[in-house]
Amino acid sequence: MQFSAPDNYIGKGQSWQDVSASRAAGVTYTNSTGKSIVLNVGKTGASSAQLLIYVDGNLAGKNIDGGNWNMTTVCAIVPPGSTYSVTVVSTTISYWTELR
């Protein structure tokens, strides 16, 4: 039996895109693609730094502090029409990619 994913299936017809140059922390964006997207944001810095993702104003992802990790990645799914933003504390965003 072969599986045929529906058109709105996450990943179908989508690709990872580096949107770092067109995104900034503290700015609210809207997913207007018509499909769910996956948001993947990374930071470098002290383990005490925080990286938070909000979808529709609700906390959807947060880095886990611990050890001497210098790199942390946080992911969240953003449904079509939803808003999303990233908050950073005591660090800067190293990369911001979206599966869209």
CSV table of N, CA, C and O in Angstrom, one decimal:
chain,number,residue,atom,x,y,z
A,1,MET,N,0.8,-1.2,0.0
A,1,MET,CA,0.0,0.0,0.0
A,1,MET,C,0.9,1.2,0.0
A,1,MET,O,1.8,1.4,0.8
A,2,GLN,N,0.6,2.1,-0.9
A,2,GLN,CA,1.4,3.4,-1.0
A,2,GLN,C,0.6,4.5,-0.4
A,2,GLN,O,-0.6,4.7,-0.6
A,3,PHE,N,1.3,5.3,0.5
A,3,PHE,CA,0.7,6.4,1.1
A,3,PHE,C,0.7,7.6,0.3
A,3,PHE,O,1.8,8.0,-0.3
A,4,SER,N,-0.4,8.3,0.1
A,4,SER,CA,-0.5,9.6,-0.6
A,4,SER,C,-0.9,10.7,0.3
A,4,SER,O,-2.0,10.7,0.8
A,5,ALA,N,0.1,11.5,0.6
A,5,ALA,CA,-0.2,12.6,1.6
A,5,ALA,C,-1.2,13.6,1.0
A,5,ALA,O,-1.1,14.0,-0.2
A,6,PRO,N,-2.1,14.1,1.8
A,6,PRO,CA,-3.0,15.2,1.4
A,6,PRO,C,-2.2,16.4,1.1
A,6,PRO,O,-1.1,16.6,1.6
A,7,ASP,N,-2.8,17.3,0.3
A,7,ASP,CA,-2.1,18.6,-0.1
A,7,ASP,C,-1.7,19.4,1.1
A,7,ASP,O,-0.8,20.2,1.1
A,8,ASN,N,-2.5,19.4,2.2
A,8,ASN,CA,-2.2,20.2,3.4
A,8,ASN,C,-1.2,19.5,4.4
A,8,ASN,O,-1.0,20.0,5.5
A,9,TYR,N,-0.7,18.4,4.0
A,9,TYR,CA,0.3,17.6,4.9
A,9,TYR,C,1.5,18.4,5.1
A,9,TYR,O,2.1,19.0,4.1
A,10,ILE,N,2.0,18.5,6.3
A,10,ILE,CA,3.2,19.3,6.6
A,10,ILE,C,4.4,18.7,5.8
A,10,ILE,O,4.6,17.5,5.9
A,11,GLY,N,5.1,19.5,5.1
A,11,GLY,CA,6.2,19.1,4.3
A,11,GLY,C,5.9,18.8,2.9
A,11,GLY,O,6.8,18.9,2.0
A,12,LYS,N,4.7,18.5,2.5
A,12,LYS,CA,4.4,18.3,1.1
A,12,LYS,C,4.4,19.6,0.3
A,12,LYS,O,3.7,20.5,0.6
A,13,GLY,N,5.3,19.6,-0.7
A,13,GLY,CA,5.4,20.8,-1.5
A,13,GLY,C,6.1,22.0,-0.8
A,13,GLY,O,6.1,23.1,-1.3
A,14,GLN,N,6.7,21.7,0.4
A,14,GLN,CA,7.4,22.7,1.2
A,14,GLN,C,8.9,22.4,1.2
A,14,GLN,O,9.3,21.3,1.0
A,15,SER,N,9.7,23.4,1.5
A,15,SER,CA,11.1,23.2,1.7
A,15,SER,C,11.6,24.2,2.8
A,15,SER,O,11.0,25.2,3.1
A,16,TRP,N,12.8,23.8,3.4
A,16,TRP,CA,13.4,24.6,4.4
A,16,TRP,C,13.9,25.9,3.8
A,16,TRP,O,14.7,25.8,2.8
A,17,GLN,N,13.6,27.0,4.3
A,17,GLN,CA,14.1,28.3,3.8
A,17,GLN,C,14.7,29.1,5.0
A,17,GLN,O,14.2,29.2,6.1
A,18,ASP,N,15.9,29.6,4.7
A,18,ASP,CA,16.6,30.5,5.7
A,18,ASP,C,16.0,31.9,5.5
A,18,ASP,O,16.2,32.6,4.6
A,19,VAL,N,15.2,32.3,6.6
A,19,VAL,CA,14.6,33.6,6.5
A,19,VAL,C,15.2,34.6,7.5
A,19,VAL,O,14.6,35.6,7.9
A,20,SER,N,16.4,34.2,8.0
A,20,SER,CA,17.1,35.0,9.0
A,20,SER,C,17.1,36.5,8.7
A,20,SER,O,17.0,37.4,9.5
A,21,ALA,N,17.4,36.8,7.4
A,21,ALA,CA,17.6,38.2,7.0
A,21,ALA,C,16.3,39.0,7.0
A,21,ALA,O,16.3,40.2,7.1
A,22,SER,N,15.1,38.3,7.0
A,22,SER,CA,13.9,39.0,6.9
A,22,SER,C,13.0,38.8,8.2
A,22,SER,O,11.8,39.2,8.2
A,23,ARG,N,13.6,38.3,9.2
A,23,ARG,CA,12.9,38.1,10.5
A,23,ARG,C,13.7,38.8,11.6
A,23,ARG,O,14.9,38.9,11.6
A,24,ALA,N,13.0,39.2,12.7
A,24,ALA,CA,13.6,39.8,13.9
A,24,ALA,C,12.8,39.4,15.1
A,24,ALA,O,11.6,39.2,15.1
A,25,ALA,N,13.5,39.3,16.2
A,25,ALA,CA,12.9,39.0,17.5
A,25,ALA,C,12.0,40.2,17.9
A,25,ALA,O,12.2,41.3,17.5
A,26,GLY,N,10.9,39.9,18.5
A,26,GLY,CA,10.0,40.9,19.0
A,26,GLY,C,9.0,41.4,18.0
A,26,GLY,O,8.1,42.2,18.3
A,27,VAL,N,9.0,40.9,16.7
A,27,VAL,CA,8.1,41.2,15.7
A,27,VAL,C,7.1,40.1,15.5
A,27,VAL,O,7.5,38.9,15.5
A,28,THR,N,5.9,40.4,15.3
A,28,THR,CA,4.8,39.4,15.1
A,28,THR,C,4.6,39.2,13.6
A,28,THR,O,4.4,40.2,12.9
A,29,TYR,N,4.7,38.0,13.1
A,29,TYR,CA,4.5,37.6,11.8
A,29,TYR,C,3.2,36.8,11.6
A,29,TYR,O,2.8,36.2,12.6
A,30,THR,N,2.6,36.8,10.4
A,30,THR,CA,1.4,35.9,10.2
A,30,THR,C,1.7,34.9,9.1
A,30,THR,O,2.4,35.2,8.1
A,31,ASN,N,1.4,33.6,9.4
A,31,ASN,CA,1.5,32.6,8.4
A,31,ASN,C,0.4,32.7,7.4
A,31,ASN,O,-0.7,32.3,7.6
A,32,SER,N,0.7,33.3,6.3
A,32,SER,CA,-0.2,33.5,5.2
A,32,SER,C,0.0,32.5,4.0
A,32,SER,O,-0.5,32.7,2.9
A,33,THR,N,0.7,31.4,4.3
A,33,THR,CA,1.0,30.4,3.2
A,33,THR,C,-0.2,29.5,2.9
A,33,THR,O,-0.2,28.9,1.9
A,34,GLY,N,-1.2,29.5,3.8
A,34,GLY,CA,-2.3,28.6,3.5
A,34,GLY,C,-2.1,27.2,4.0
A,34,GLY,O,-3.0,26.3,4.0
A,35,LYS,N,-0.9,26.9,4.5
A,35,LYS,CA,-0.5,25.6,5.1
A,35,LYS,C,0.2,25.8,6.4
A,35,LYS,O,0.8,26.9,6.6
A,36,SER,N,0.2,24.8,7.2
A,36,SER,CA,1.0,24.9,8.5
A,36,SER,C,2.5,25.0,8.1
A,36,SER,O,2.9,24.4,7.1
A,37,ILE,N,3.3,25.8,8.9
A,37,ILE,CA,4.7,25.8,8.7
A,37,ILE,C,5.4,25.4,9.9
A,37,ILE,O,4.8,25.4,11.0
A,38,VAL,N,6.6,25.0,9.8
A,38,VAL,CA,7.4,24.6,11.0
A,38,VAL,C,8.5,25.7,11.2
A,38,VAL,O,9.2,26.1,10.2
A,39,LEU,N,8.5,26.3,12.3
A,39,LEU,CA,9.4,27.4,12.7
A,39,LEU,C,10.6,26.8,13.4
A,39,LEU,O,10.4,26.0,14.4
A,40,ASN,N,11.8,27.1,13.1
A,40,ASN,CA,13.0,26.5,13.7
A,40,ASN,C,14.0,27.7,13.9
A,40,ASN,O,14.5,28.3,13.0
A,41,VAL,N,14.2,28.0,15.2
A,41,VAL,CA,15.1,29.2,15.5
A,41,VAL,C,16.2,28.7,16.5
A,41,VAL,O,15.9,27.9,17.4
A,42,GLY,N,17.4,29.2,16.2
A,42,GLY,CA,18.5,28.8,17.1
A,42,GLY,C,19.2,30.0,17.6
A,42,GLY,O,19.2,31.1,17.1
A,43,LYS,N,19.9,29.8,18.8
A,43,LYS,CA,20.6,30.8,19.4
A,43,LYS,C,22.0,30.3,19.9
A,43,LYS,O,22.1,29.1,20.2
A,44,THR,N,22.9,31.1,20.0
A,44,THR,CA,24.2,30.8,20.7
A,44,THR,C,24.3,31.7,21.9
A,44,THR,O,23.7,32.8,21.9
A,45,GLY,N,25.1,31.3,22.9
A,45,GLY,CA,25.2,32.2,24.0
A,45,GLY,C,25.2,31.4,25.3
A,45,GLY,O,25.2,30.2,25.3
A,46,ALA,N,25.2,32.1,26.4
A,46,ALA,CA,25.3,31.5,27.7
A,46,ALA,C,24.1,30.6,27.9
A,46,ALA,O,23.0,30.8,27.4
A,47,SER,N,24.2,29.5,28.7
A,47,SER,CA,23.1,28.6,29.0
A,47,SER,C,22.0,29.3,29.7
A,47,SER,O,20.9,28.7,29.7
A,48,SER,N,22.2,30.4,30.3
A,48,SER,CA,21.1,31.1,31.0
A,48,SER,C,20.2,31.9,30.1
A,48,SER,O,19.2,32.4,30.5
A,49,ALA,N,20.7,32.1,28.8
A,49,ALA,CA,19.9,32.9,27.8
A,49,ALA,C,18.6,32.1,27.5
A,49,ALA,O,18.6,30.9,27.5
A,50,GLN,N,17.6,32.9,27.1
A,50,GLN,CA,16.3,32.2,26.8
A,50,GLN,C,15.9,32.5,25.4
A,50,GLN,O,16.1,33.6,24.9
A,51,LEU,N,15.2,31.6,24.8
A,51,LEU,CA,14.7,31.7,23.4
A,51,LEU,C,13.2,31.2,23.5
A,51,LEU,O,13.0,30.0,23.9
A,52,LEU,N,12.3,32.0,23.2
A,52,LEU,CA,10.9,31.6,23.4
A,52,LEU,C,10.1,31.9,22.0
A,52,LEU,O,10.3,32.9,21.4
A,53,ILE,N,9.3,30.9,21.7
A,53,ILE,CA,8.4,31.1,20.5
A,53,ILE,C,7.0,31.2,20.9
A,53,ILE,O,6.5,30.4,21.7
A,54,TYR,N,6.3,32.1,20.4
A,54,TYR,CA,4.8,32.3,20.7
A,54,TYR,C,4.0,32.1,19.4
A,54,TYR,O,4.4,32.7,18.3
A,55,VAL,N,3.0,31.4,19.5
A,55,VAL,CA,2.0,31.2,18.4
A,55,VAL,C,0.7,31.6,18.9
A,55,VAL,O,0.2,31.2,19.9
A,56,ASP,N,0.1,32.6,18.2
A,56,ASP,CA,-1.2,33.2,18.6
A,56,ASP,C,-1.1,33.7,20.0
A,56,ASP,O,-2.1,33.6,20.8
A,57,GLY,N,0.0,34.2,20.4
A,57,GLY,CA,0.2,34.8,21.8
A,57,GLY,C,0.4,33.8,22.8
A,57,GLY,O,0.6,34.1,24.0
A,58,ASN,N,0.4,32.5,22.5
A,58,ASN,CA,0.7,31.4,23.5
A,58,ASN,C,2.1,30.9,23.4
A,58,ASN,O,2.6,30.7,22.2
A,59,LEU,N,2.7,30.6,24.5
A,59,LEU,CA,4.0,30.0,24.5
A,59,LEU,C,4.0,28.6,23.8
A,59,LEU,O,3.3,27.7,24.2
A,60,ALA,N,4.7,28.5,22.7
A,60,ALA,CA,4.7,27.2,21.9
A,60,ALA,C,6.1,26.5,22.0
A,60,ALA,O,6.2,25.3,21.6
A,61,GLY,N,7.1,27.2,22.4
A,61,GLY,CA,8.4,26.6,22.4
A,61,GLY,C,9.4,27.4,23.3
A,61,GLY,O,9.3,28.6,23.3
A,62,LYS,N,10.2,26.7,24.0
A,62,LYS,CA,11.2,27.4,24.9
A,62,LYS,C,12.5,26.5,24.9
A,62,LYS,O,12.4,25.3,25.0
A,63,ASN,N,13.6,27.2,24.9
A,63,ASN,CA,14.9,26.4,25.0
A,63,ASN,C,15.0,25.8,26.4
A,63,ASN,O,14.4,26.4,27.4
A,64,ILE,N,15.7,24.7,26.5
A,64,ILE,CA,15.9,24.1,27.8
A,64,ILE,C,17.4,24.5,28.2
A,64,ILE,O,18.3,24.1,27.5
A,65,ASP,N,17.5,25.3,29.2
A,65,ASP,CA,18.8,25.7,29.7
A,65,ASP,C,19.4,24.5,30.5
A,65,ASP,O,18.8,23.8,31.1
A,66,GLY,N,20.7,24.5,30.4
A,66,GLY,CA,21.4,23.5,31.2
A,66,GLY,C,22.8,23.2,30.6
A,66,GLY,O,23.1,23.4,29.5
A,67,GLY,N,23.7,22.9,31.5
A,67,GLY,CA,25.0,22.5,31.2
A,67,GLY,C,25.8,23.7,30.6
A,67,GLY,O,25.5,24.9,30.8
A,68,ASN,N,26.7,23.4,29.7
A,68,ASN,CA,27.5,24.4,29.0
A,68,ASN,C,27.2,24.5,27.6
A,68,ASN,O,28.0,24.8,26.7
A,69,TRP,N,25.9,24.2,27.2
A,69,TRP,CA,25.5,24.3,25.8
A,69,TRP,C,25.6,25.7,25.3
A,69,TRP,O,25.1,26.6,25.9
A,70,ASN,N,26.2,25.8,24.2
A,70,ASN,CA,26.2,27.2,23.6
A,70,ASN,C,25.2,27.3,22.4
A,70,ASN,O,25.0,28.4,22.0
A,71,MET,N,24.7,26.2,21.9
A,71,MET,CA,23.7,26.3,20.9
A,71,MET,C,22.4,25.6,21.3
A,71,MET,O,22.5,24.5,21.8
A,72,THR,N,21.3,26.3,21.0
A,72,THR,CA,20.0,25.7,21.3
A,72,THR,C,19.1,26.0,20.1
A,72,THR,O,19.1,27.1,19.6
A,73,THR,N,18.3,25.0,19.8
A,73,THR,CA,17.3,25.1,18.7
A,73,THR,C,15.9,24.9,19.3
A,73,THR,O,15.7,24.1,20.2
A,74,VAL,N,14.9,25.7,18.9
A,74,VAL,CA,13.6,25.6,19.4
A,74,VAL,C,12.7,25.6,18.1
A,74,VAL,O,12.9,26.3,17.2
A,75,CYS,N,11.7,24.7,18.1
A,75,CYS,CA,10.8,24.5,17.0
A,75,CYS,C,9.4,24.6,17.4
A,75,CYS,O,9.0,24.3,18.6
A,76,ALA,N,8.5,25.0,16.5
A,76,ALA,CA,7.1,25.1,16.7
A,76,ALA,C,6.4,25.0,15.4
A,76,ALA,O,6.9,25.4,14.4
A,77,ILE,N,5.2,24.4,15.4
A,77,ILE,CA,4.3,24.4,14.2
A,77,ILE,C,3.4,25.6,14.3
A,77,ILE,O,2.8,25.9,15.3
A,78,VAL,N,3.3,26.3,13.2
A,78,VAL,CA,2.4,27.5,13.1
A,78,VAL,C,1.3,27.2,12.1
A,78,VAL,O,1.5,27.0,10.9
A,79,PRO,N,0.0,27.0,12.6
A,79,PRO,CA,-1.1,26.8,11.7
A,79,PRO,C,-1.3,27.9,10.7
A,79,PRO,O,-0.9,29.1,10.9
A,80,PRO,N,-2.0,27.6,9.6
A,80,PRO,CA,-2.3,28.7,8.6
A,80,PRO,C,-3.1,29.8,9.3
A,80,PRO,O,-4.0,29.5,10.0
A,81,GLY,N,-2.8,31.1,9.0
A,81,GLY,CA,-3.5,32.2,9.5
A,81,GLY,C,-3.1,32.6,10.9
A,81,GLY,O,-3.5,33.6,11.4
A,82,SER,N,-2.3,31.8,11.6
A,82,SER,CA,-1.8,32.1,12.9
A,82,SER,C,-0.7,33.1,12.9
A,82,SER,O,0.1,33.2,11.9
A,83,THR,N,-0.5,33.8,14.0
A,83,THR,CA,0.6,34.7,14.2
A,83,THR,C,1.7,34.0,15.0
A,83,THR,O,1.4,33.1,15.8
A,84,TYR,N,2.9,34.5,14.8
A,84,TYR,CA,4.0,33.9,15.6
A,84,TYR,C,5.1,35.0,15.8
A,84,TYR,O,5.3,35.9,15.0
A,85,SER,N,5.8,34.8,16.9
A,85,SER,CA,6.9,35.7,17.2
A,85,SER,C,7.9,35.0,18.1
A,85,SER,O,7.6,34.0,18.6
A,86,VAL,N,9.1,35.6,18.1
A,86,VAL,CA,10.2,35.0,18.9
A,86,VAL,C,10.7,36.1,19.9
A,86,VAL,O,10.9,37.2,19.5
A,87,THR,N,10.9,35.7,21.1
A,87,THR,CA,11.5,36.5,22.1
A,87,THR,C,12.9,36.0,22.5
A,87,THR,O,13.0,34.8,22.8
A,88,VAL,N,13.9,36.8,22.6
A,88,VAL,CA,15.2,36.4,23.1
A,88,VAL,C,15.6,37.2,24.3
A,88,VAL,O,15.3,38.4,24.4
A,89,VAL,N,16.2,36.5,25.3
A,89,VAL,CA,16.7,37.2,26.5
A,89,VAL,C,18.2,36.8,26.7
A,89,VAL,O,18.5,35.7,26.7
A,90,SER,N,19.0,37.9,26.8
A,90,SER,CA,20.4,37.7,27.0
A,90,SER,C,21.2,37.0,25.9
A,90,SER,O,22.1,36.3,26.2
A,91,THR,N,20.7,37.1,24.7
A,91,THR,CA,21.4,36.4,23.6
A,91,THR,C,20.9,37.0,22.3
A,91,THR,O,20.1,37.9,22.3
A,92,THR,N,21.4,36.5,21.2
A,92,THR,CA,20.9,36.9,19.9
A,92,THR,C,20.5,35.6,19.1
A,92,THR,O,21.0,34.5,19.4
A,93,ILE,N,19.7,35.8,18.1
A,93,ILE,CA,19.3,34.7,17.2
A,93,ILE,C,20.4,34.4,16.3
A,93,ILE,O,20.9,35.3,15.6
A,94,SER,N,20.8,33.2,16.2
A,94,SER,CA,21.9,32.8,15.2
A,94,SER,C,21.3,32.4,13.9
A,94,SER,O,21.9,32.6,12.9
A,95,TYR,N,20.1,31.7,13.9
A,95,TYR,CA,19.5,31.4,12.6
A,95,TYR,C,18.0,31.3,12.8
A,95,TYR,O,17.5,31.0,13.9
A,96,TRP,N,17.3,31.4,11.7
A,96,TRP,CA,15.8,31.3,11.7
A,96,TRP,C,15.4,30.7,10.4
A,96,TRP,O,15.6,31.3,9.3
A,97,THR,N,15.0,29.5,10.5
A,97,THR,CA,14.5,28.8,9.2
A,97,THR,C,13.1,28.4,9.4
A,97,THR,O,12.5,28.3,10.5
A,98,GLU,N,12.4,28.3,8.2
A,98,GLU,CA,11.0,27.9,8.2
A,98,GLU,C,10.8,26.8,7.1
A,98,GLU,O,11.3,27.0,6.0
A,99,LEU,N,10.0,25.8,7.5
A,99,LEU,CA,9.6,24.9,6.5
A,99,LEU,C,8.3,25.4,5.9
A,99,LEU,O,7.3,25.4,6.6
A,100,ARG,N,8.3,26.0,4.7
A,100,ARG,CA,7.1,26.7,4.2
A,100,ARG,C,7.0,26.3,2.7
A,100,ARG,O,7.8,25.9,2.1
